[in-house]
Tab-separated table of C-alpha atoms and ligand atoms in Angstrom:
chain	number	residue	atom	x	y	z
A	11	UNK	CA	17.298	9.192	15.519
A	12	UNK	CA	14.211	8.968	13.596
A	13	UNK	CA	10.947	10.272	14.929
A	14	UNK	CA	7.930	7.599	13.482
A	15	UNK	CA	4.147	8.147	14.308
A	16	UNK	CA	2.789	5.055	15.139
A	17	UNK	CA	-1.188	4.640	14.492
A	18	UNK	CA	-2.313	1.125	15.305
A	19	UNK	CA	-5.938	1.810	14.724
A	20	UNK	CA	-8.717	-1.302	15.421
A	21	UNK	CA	-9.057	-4.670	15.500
A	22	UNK	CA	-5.614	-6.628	14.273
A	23	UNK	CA	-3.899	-2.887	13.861
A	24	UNK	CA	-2.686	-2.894	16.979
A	25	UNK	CA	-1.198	-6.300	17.083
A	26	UNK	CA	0.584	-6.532	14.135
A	27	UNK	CA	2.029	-2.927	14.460
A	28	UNK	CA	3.152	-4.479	17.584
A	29	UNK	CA	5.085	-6.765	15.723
A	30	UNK	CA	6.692	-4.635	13.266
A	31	UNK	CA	7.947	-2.245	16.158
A	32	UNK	CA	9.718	-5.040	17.572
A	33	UNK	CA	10.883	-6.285	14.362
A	34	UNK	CA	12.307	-2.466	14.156
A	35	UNK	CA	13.225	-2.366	17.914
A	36	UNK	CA	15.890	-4.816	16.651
A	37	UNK	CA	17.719	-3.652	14.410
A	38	UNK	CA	20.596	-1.548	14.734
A	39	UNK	CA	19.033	2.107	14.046
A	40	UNK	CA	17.429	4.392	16.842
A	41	UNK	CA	14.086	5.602	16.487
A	42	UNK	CA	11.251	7.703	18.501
A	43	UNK	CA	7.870	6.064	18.041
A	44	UNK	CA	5.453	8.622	18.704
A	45	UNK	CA	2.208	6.163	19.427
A	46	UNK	CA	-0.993	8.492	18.171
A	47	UNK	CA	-4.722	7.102	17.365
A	48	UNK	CA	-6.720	6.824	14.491
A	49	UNK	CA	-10.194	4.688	13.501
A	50	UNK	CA	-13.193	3.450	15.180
A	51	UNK	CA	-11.833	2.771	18.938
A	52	UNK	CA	-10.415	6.684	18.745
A	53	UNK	CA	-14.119	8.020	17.641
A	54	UNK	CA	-15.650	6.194	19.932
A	55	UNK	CA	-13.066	7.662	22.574
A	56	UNK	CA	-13.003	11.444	21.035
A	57	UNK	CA	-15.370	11.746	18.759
A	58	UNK	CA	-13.112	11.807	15.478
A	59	UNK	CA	-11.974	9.057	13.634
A	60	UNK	CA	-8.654	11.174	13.180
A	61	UNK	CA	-7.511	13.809	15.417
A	62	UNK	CA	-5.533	17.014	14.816
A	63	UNK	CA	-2.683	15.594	16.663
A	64	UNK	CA	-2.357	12.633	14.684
A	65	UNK	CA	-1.694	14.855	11.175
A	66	UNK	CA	0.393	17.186	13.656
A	67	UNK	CA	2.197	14.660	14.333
A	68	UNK	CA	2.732	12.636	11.351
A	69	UNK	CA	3.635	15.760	9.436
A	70	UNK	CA	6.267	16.391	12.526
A	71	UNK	CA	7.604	12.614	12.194
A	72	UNK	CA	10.345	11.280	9.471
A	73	UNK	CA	7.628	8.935	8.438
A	74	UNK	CA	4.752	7.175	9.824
A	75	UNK	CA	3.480	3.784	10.465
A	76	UNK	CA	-0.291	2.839	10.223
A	77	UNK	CA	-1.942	-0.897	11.254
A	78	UNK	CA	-5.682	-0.559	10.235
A	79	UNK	CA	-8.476	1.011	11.109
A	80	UNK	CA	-12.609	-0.540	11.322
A	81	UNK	CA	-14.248	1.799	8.707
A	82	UNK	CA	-17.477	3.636	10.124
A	83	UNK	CA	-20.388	4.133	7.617
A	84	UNK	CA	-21.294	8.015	7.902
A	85	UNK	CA	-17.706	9.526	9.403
A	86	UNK	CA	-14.840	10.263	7.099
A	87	UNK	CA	-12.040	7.608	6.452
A	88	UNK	CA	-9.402	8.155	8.520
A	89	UNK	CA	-6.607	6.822	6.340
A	90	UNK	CA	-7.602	8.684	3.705
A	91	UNK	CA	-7.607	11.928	5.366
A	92	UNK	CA	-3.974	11.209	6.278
A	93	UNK	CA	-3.042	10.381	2.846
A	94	UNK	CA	-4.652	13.533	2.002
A	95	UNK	CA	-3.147	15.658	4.290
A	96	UNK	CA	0.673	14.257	3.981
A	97	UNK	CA	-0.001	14.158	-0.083
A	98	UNK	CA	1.351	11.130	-0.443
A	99	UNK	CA	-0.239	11.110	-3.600
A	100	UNK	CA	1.644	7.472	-4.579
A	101	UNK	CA	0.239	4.026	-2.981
A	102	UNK	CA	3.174	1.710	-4.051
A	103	UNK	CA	2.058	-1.820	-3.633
A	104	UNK	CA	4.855	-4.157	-4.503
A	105	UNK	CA	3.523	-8.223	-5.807
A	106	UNK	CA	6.072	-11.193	-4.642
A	107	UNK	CA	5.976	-14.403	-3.997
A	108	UNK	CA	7.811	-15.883	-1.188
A	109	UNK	CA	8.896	-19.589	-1.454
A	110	UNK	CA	7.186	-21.905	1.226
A	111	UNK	CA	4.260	-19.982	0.633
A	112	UNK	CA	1.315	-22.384	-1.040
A	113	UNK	CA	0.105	-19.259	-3.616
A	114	UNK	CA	-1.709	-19.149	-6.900
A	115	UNK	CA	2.148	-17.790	-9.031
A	116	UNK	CA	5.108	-18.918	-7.268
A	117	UNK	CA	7.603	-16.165	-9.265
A	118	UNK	CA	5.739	-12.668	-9.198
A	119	UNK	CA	7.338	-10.004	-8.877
A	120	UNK	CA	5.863	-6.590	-9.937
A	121	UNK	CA	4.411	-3.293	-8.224
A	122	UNK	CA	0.759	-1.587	-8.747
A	123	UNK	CA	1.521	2.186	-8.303
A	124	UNK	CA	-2.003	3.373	-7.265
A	125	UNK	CA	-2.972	7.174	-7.464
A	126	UNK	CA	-3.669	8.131	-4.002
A	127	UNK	CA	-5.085	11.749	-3.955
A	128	UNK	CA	-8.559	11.792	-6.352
A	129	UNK	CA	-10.071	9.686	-8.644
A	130	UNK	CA	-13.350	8.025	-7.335
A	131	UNK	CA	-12.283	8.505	-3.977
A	132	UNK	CA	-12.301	12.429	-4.139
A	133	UNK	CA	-14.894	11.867	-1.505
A	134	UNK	CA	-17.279	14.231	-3.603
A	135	UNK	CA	-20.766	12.844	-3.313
A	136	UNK	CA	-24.106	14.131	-2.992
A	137	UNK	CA	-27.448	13.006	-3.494
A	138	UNK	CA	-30.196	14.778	-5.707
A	139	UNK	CA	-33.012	16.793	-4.128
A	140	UNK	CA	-35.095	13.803	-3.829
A	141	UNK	CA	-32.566	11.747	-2.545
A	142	UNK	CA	-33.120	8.919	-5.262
A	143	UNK	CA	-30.098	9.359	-7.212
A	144	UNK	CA	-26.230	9.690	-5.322
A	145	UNK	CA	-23.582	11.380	-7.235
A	146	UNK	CA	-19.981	10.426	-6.901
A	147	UNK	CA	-17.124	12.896	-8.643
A	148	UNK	CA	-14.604	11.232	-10.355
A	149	UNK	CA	-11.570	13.592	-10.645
A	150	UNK	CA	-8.642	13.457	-12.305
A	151	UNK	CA	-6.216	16.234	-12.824
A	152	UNK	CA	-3.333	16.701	-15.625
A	153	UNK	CA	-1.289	17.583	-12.319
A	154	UNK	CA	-1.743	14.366	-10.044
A	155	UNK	CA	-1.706	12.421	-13.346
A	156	UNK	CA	1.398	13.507	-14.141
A	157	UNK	CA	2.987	13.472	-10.744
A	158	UNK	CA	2.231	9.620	-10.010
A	159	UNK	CA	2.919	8.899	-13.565
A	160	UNK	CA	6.441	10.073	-13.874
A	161	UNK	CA	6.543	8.711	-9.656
A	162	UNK	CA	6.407	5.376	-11.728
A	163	UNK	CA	8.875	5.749	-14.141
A	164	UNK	CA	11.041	7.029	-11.641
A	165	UNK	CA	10.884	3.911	-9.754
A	166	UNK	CA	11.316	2.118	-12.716
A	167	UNK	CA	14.742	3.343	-13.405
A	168	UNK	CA	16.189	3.508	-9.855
A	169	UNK	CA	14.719	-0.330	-9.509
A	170	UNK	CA	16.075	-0.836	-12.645
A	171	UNK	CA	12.987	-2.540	-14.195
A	172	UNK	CA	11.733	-2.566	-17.635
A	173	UNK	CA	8.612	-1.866	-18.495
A	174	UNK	CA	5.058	0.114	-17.240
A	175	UNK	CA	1.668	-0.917	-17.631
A	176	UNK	CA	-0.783	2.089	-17.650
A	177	UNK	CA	-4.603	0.930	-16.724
A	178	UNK	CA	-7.232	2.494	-17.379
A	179	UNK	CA	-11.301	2.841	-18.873
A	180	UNK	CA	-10.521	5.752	-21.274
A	181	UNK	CA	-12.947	4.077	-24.027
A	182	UNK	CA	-15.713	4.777	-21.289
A	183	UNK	CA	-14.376	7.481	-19.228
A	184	UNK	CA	-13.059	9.081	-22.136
A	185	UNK	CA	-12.518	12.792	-20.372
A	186	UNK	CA	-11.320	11.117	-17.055
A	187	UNK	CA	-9.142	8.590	-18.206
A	188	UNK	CA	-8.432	10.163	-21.518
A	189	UNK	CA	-6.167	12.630	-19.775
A	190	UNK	CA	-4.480	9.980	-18.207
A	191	UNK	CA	-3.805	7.624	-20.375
A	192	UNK	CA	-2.839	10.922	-22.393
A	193	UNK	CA	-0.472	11.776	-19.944
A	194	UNK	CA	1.194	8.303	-19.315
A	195	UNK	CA	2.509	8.743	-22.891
A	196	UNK	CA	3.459	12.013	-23.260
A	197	UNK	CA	5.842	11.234	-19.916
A	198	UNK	CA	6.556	7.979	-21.818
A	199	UNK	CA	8.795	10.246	-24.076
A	200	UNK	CA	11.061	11.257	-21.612
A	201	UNK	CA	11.990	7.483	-21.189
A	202	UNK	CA	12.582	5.565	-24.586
A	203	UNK	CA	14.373	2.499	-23.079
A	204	UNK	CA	11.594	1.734	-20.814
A	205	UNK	CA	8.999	-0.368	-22.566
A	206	UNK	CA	5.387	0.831	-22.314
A	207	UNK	CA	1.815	-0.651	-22.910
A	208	UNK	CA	-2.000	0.352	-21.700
A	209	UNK	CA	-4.806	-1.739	-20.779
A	210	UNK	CA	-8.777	-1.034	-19.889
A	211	UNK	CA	-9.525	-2.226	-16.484
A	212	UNK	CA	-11.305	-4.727	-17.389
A	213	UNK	CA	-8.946	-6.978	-19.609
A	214	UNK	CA	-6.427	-6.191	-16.885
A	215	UNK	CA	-8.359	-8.088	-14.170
A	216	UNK	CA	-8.160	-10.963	-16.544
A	217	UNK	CA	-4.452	-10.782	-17.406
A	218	UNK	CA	-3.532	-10.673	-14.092
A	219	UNK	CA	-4.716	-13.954	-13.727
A	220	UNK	CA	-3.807	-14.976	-17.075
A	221	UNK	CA	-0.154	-13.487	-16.805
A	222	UNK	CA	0.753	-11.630	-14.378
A	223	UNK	CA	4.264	-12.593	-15.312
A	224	UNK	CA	4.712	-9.957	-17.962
A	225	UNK	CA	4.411	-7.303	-15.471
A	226	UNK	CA	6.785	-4.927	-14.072
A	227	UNK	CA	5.336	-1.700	-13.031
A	228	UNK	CA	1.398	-1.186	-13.178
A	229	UNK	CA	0.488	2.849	-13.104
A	230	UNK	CA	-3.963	3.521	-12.595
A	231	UNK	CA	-5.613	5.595	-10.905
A	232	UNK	CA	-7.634	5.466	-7.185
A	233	UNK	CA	-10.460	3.073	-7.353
A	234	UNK	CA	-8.102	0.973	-10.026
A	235	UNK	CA	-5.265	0.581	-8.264
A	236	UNK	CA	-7.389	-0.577	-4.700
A	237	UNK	CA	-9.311	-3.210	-6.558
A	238	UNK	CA	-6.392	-4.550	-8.768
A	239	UNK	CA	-3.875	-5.088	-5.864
A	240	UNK	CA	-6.077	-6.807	-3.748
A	241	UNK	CA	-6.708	-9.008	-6.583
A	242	UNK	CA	-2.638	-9.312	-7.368
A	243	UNK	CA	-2.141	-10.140	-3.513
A	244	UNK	CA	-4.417	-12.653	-3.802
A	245	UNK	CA	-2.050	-14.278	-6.757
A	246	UNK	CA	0.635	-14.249	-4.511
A	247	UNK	CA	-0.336	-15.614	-0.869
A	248	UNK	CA	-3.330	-13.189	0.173
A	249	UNK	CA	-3.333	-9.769	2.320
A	250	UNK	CA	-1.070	-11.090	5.314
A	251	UNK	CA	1.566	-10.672	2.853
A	252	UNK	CA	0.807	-7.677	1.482
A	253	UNK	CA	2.641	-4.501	2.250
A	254	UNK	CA	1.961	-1.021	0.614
A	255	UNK	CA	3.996	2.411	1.109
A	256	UNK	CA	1.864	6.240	0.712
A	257	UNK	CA	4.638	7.920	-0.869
A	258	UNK	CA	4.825	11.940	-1.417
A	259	UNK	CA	7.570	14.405	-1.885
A	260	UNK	CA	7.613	14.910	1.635
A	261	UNK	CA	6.474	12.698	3.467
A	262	UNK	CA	5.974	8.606	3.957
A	263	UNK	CA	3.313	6.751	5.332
A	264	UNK	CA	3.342	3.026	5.271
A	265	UNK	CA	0.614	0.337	5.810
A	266	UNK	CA	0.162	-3.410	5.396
A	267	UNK	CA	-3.185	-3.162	2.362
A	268	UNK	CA	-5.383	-5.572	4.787
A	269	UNK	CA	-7.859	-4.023	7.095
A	270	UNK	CA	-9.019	-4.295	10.280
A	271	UNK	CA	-10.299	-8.117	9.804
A	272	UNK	CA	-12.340	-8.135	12.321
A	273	UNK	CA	-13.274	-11.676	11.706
A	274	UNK	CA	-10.136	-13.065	13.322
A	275	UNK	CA	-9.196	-9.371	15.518
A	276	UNK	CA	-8.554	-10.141	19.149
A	277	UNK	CA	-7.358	-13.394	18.979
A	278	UNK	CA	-3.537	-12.702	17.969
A	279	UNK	CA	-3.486	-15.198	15.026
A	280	UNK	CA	-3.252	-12.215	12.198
A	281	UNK	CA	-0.084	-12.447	10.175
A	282	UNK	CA	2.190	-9.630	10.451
A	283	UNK	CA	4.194	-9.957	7.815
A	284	UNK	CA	2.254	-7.260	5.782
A	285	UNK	CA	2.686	-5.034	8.337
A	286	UNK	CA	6.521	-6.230	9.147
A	287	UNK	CA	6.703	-5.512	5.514
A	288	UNK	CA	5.341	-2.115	5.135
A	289	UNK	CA	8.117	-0.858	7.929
A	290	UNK	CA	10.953	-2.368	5.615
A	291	UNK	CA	9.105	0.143	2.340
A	292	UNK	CA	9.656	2.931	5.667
A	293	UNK	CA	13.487	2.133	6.001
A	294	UNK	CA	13.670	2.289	2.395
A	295	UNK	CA	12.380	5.160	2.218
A	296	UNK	CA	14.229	6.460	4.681
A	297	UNK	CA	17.285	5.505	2.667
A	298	UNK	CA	18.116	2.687	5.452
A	299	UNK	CA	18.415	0.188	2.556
A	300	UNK	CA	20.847	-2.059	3.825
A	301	UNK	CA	17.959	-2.349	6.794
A	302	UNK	CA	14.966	-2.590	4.102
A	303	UNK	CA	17.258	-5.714	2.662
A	304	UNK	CA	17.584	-7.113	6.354
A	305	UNK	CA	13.802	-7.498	6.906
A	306	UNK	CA	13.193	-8.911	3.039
A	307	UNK	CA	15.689	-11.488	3.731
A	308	UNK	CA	14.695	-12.541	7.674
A	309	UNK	CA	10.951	-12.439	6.605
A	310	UNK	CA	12.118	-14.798	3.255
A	311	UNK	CA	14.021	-17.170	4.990
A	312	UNK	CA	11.320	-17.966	8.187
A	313	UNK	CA	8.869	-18.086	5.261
A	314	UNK	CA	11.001	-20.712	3.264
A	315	UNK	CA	11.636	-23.491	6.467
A	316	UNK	CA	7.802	-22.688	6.975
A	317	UNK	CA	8.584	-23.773	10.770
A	318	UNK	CA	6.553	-20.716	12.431
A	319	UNK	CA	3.167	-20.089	10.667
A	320	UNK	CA	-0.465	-18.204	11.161
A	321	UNK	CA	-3.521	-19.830	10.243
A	322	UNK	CA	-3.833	-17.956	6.893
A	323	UNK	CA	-0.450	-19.192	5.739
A	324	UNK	CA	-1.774	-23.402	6.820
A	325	UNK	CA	-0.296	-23.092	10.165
A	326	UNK	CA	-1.654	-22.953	14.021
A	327	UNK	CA	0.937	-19.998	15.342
A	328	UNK	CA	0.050	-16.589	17.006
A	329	UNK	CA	1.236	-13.362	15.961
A	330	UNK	CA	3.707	-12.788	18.493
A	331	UNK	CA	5.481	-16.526	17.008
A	332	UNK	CA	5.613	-15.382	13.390
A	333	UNK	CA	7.143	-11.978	14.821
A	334	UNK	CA	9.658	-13.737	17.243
A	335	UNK	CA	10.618	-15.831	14.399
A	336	UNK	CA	11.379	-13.303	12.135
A	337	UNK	CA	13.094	-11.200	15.003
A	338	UNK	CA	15.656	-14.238	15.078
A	339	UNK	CA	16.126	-14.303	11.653
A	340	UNK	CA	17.573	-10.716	11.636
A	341	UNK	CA	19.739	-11.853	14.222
A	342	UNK	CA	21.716	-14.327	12.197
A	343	UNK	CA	22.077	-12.359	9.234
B	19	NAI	P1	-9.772	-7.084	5.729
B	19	NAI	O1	-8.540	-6.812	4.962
B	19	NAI	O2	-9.829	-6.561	7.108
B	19	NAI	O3	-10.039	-8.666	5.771
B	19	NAI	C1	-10.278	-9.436	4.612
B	19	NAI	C2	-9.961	-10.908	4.902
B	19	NAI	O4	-8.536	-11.095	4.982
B	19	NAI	C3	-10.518	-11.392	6.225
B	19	NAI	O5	-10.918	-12.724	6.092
B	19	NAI	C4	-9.330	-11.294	7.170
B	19	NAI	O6	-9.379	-12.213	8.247
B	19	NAI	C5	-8.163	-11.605	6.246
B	19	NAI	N1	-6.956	-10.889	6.685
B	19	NAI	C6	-6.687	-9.577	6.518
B	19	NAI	N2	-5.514	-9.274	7.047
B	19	NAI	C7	-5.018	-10.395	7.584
B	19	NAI	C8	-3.820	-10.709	8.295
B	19	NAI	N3	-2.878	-9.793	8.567
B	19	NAI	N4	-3.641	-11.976	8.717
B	19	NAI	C9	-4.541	-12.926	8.453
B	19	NAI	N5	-5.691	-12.692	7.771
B	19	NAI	C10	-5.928	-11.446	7.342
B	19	NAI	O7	-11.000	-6.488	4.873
B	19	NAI	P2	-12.552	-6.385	5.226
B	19	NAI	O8	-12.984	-7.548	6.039
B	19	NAI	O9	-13.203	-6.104	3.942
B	19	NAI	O10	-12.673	-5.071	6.109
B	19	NAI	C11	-12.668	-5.050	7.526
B	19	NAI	C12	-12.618	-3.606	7.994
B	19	NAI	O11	-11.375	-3.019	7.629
B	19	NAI	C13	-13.694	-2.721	7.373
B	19	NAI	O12	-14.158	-1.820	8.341
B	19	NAI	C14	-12.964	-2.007	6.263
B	19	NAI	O13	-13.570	-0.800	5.916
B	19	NAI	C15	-11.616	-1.802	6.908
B	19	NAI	N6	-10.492	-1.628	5.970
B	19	NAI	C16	-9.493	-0.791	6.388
B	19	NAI	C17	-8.365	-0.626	5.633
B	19	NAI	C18	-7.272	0.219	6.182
B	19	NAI	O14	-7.149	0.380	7.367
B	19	NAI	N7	-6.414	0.760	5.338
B	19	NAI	C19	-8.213	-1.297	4.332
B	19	NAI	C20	-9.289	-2.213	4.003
B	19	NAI	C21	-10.398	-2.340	4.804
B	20	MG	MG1	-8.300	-1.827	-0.383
């Protein structure tokens, strides 16, 4: 029996985490969902965008489960604080394509590993005594640069990939990113059949349109890693389909990358594959692989007869359709 906290959060949270519960719900494994609340609905309800009991909980759970959350301008960012709190210090964000799916690069197939813990969003800011000038920190550590760096190369053997991409601005940020980029190849050493290279930033927005083929495993830090995989979803079908797991030595916490989109929220046409997606990274992590493989495969094939589809993917179908469809999959397989 595993023991998940569940946080739908705002706006299409909720309905896609819906989804993925079911998807779970039907396969052949017994879980405790332990529903708990985070975001804007839960402040305006308590007064905290993220209470106690929700870390309690998560930290009690096996892993844990989050939809999306509406960001509020002056309170702290509930995801975040979780990621904090659990130190899942690695956002893995894999890149495919799925066939039937009208994208930009029909064959991708790499992961951003994002640092999850500092960086730009060390949520240090301040403003000067006048208030005209605002200060952000951007921290990096030898520690967390090392942890999510060999985290990478880890993955990279057990996946049995080939090569890691290390991003960075170290000709600007020369202290910051220095020691990471200094880091990435002194761990380098400890893995000479893995193939390495570094990029700044900037030229790796560009390849990633230019040829995002060549990549297998792309290491940055915070701020990076955010921008660049929204980018690399959008190579490969957009944020529907885009799952992402917070990975620690402890503990798990998996999300689809979208947000709350409140532009389409309440009218149960979001796509949950991202979400649907983001439990199979949970079974996986949960060493349920043969599970993890079930979902990939049902959520490939309804993509490929392109029969049941949400308006972001060309189609007219709710939520609920994509989800039943998927649900049926599993069952033939
Ligand atoms: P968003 O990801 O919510 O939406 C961006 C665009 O993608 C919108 O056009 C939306 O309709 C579309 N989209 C996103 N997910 C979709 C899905 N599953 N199916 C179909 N279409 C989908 O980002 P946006 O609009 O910048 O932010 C909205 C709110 O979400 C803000 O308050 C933001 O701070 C918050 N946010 C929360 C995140 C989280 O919970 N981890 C991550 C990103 C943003
Ligand atoms: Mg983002």
């Amino acid at each position: 029996m595993y023991k998940i906290t569940v946080v739908g959060g705002d706006g299409i949270g909720p309905e896609v985490m819906k989804g993925a519960i079911a998807t779970l719900e039907s396969l052949d494994i017994n879980f405790d969902f332990l529903e708990m609340e985070a975001g804007y609905e839960c402040f305006k309800r308590n007064g905290t965008t993220i209470p106690e009991e929700t870390i309690k909980s998560a930290k009690k759970s096996h892993a844990t489960l989050f939809g999306a959350i509406t960001t509020l301008d002056n309170e702290k960012s509930p995801i975040i604080a979780l990621r904090k709190s659990l130190d899942v210090y690695a956002n893995l964000r894999p890149i495919k394509s799925f066939e039937g799916i009208n994208c930009l690069y029909p064959n991708l197939d790499f992961y951003i590993v994002r640092e999850n813990t500092e960086g730009l969003y060390s949520e240090i800011e301040y403003y000067s005594r006048d208030e005209k000038v605002a200060v952000a920190h951007r921290v990096v550590s030898k520690k967390s640069s090392r942890k999510i760096i060999d985290f990478t190369f880890k993955q990279v053997t057990t996946n049995e990939r080939e090569k890691v991409t290390c991003v960075h601005k170290a000709n600007v940020l020369k202290k910051s990113d220095g020691i990471f980029r200094e880091i990435f190849y002194e761990i380098a050493k400890s893995y000479p059949n893995i193939k390495i290279e570094d990029y700044y930033v900037d030229a790796m927005a560009l390849y990633l349109i230019q040829k995002p083929e060549t990549f297998d495993y792309i290491v940055t830090t915070n701020l990076f890693g955010d921008i660049l995989s929204d980018e690399a979803a959008g190579l490969v079908g957009g944020l529907g389909l885009a799952p992402s797991g917070n990975i620690g030595d402890k503990y798990g916490l998996f999300e689809p990358v979208h947000g709350s989109a409140p532009d389409i929220a309440g009218k149960n046409i979001s796509n949950p594959i991202a979400m649907i997606l983001s439990a199979g990274m949970m079974l996986d992590f949960l060493d349920e692989r043969y599970h993890a493989n079930k979902i990939r495969i049902a959520i490939e094939n309804t993509l490929k007869r392109k029969k049941i589809a949400t308006p972001d993917l060309g189609g007219n179908d709710k939520t609920i359709d994509l989800v039943n469809a998927v649900i049926n999959e599993l069952k033939d397989l």
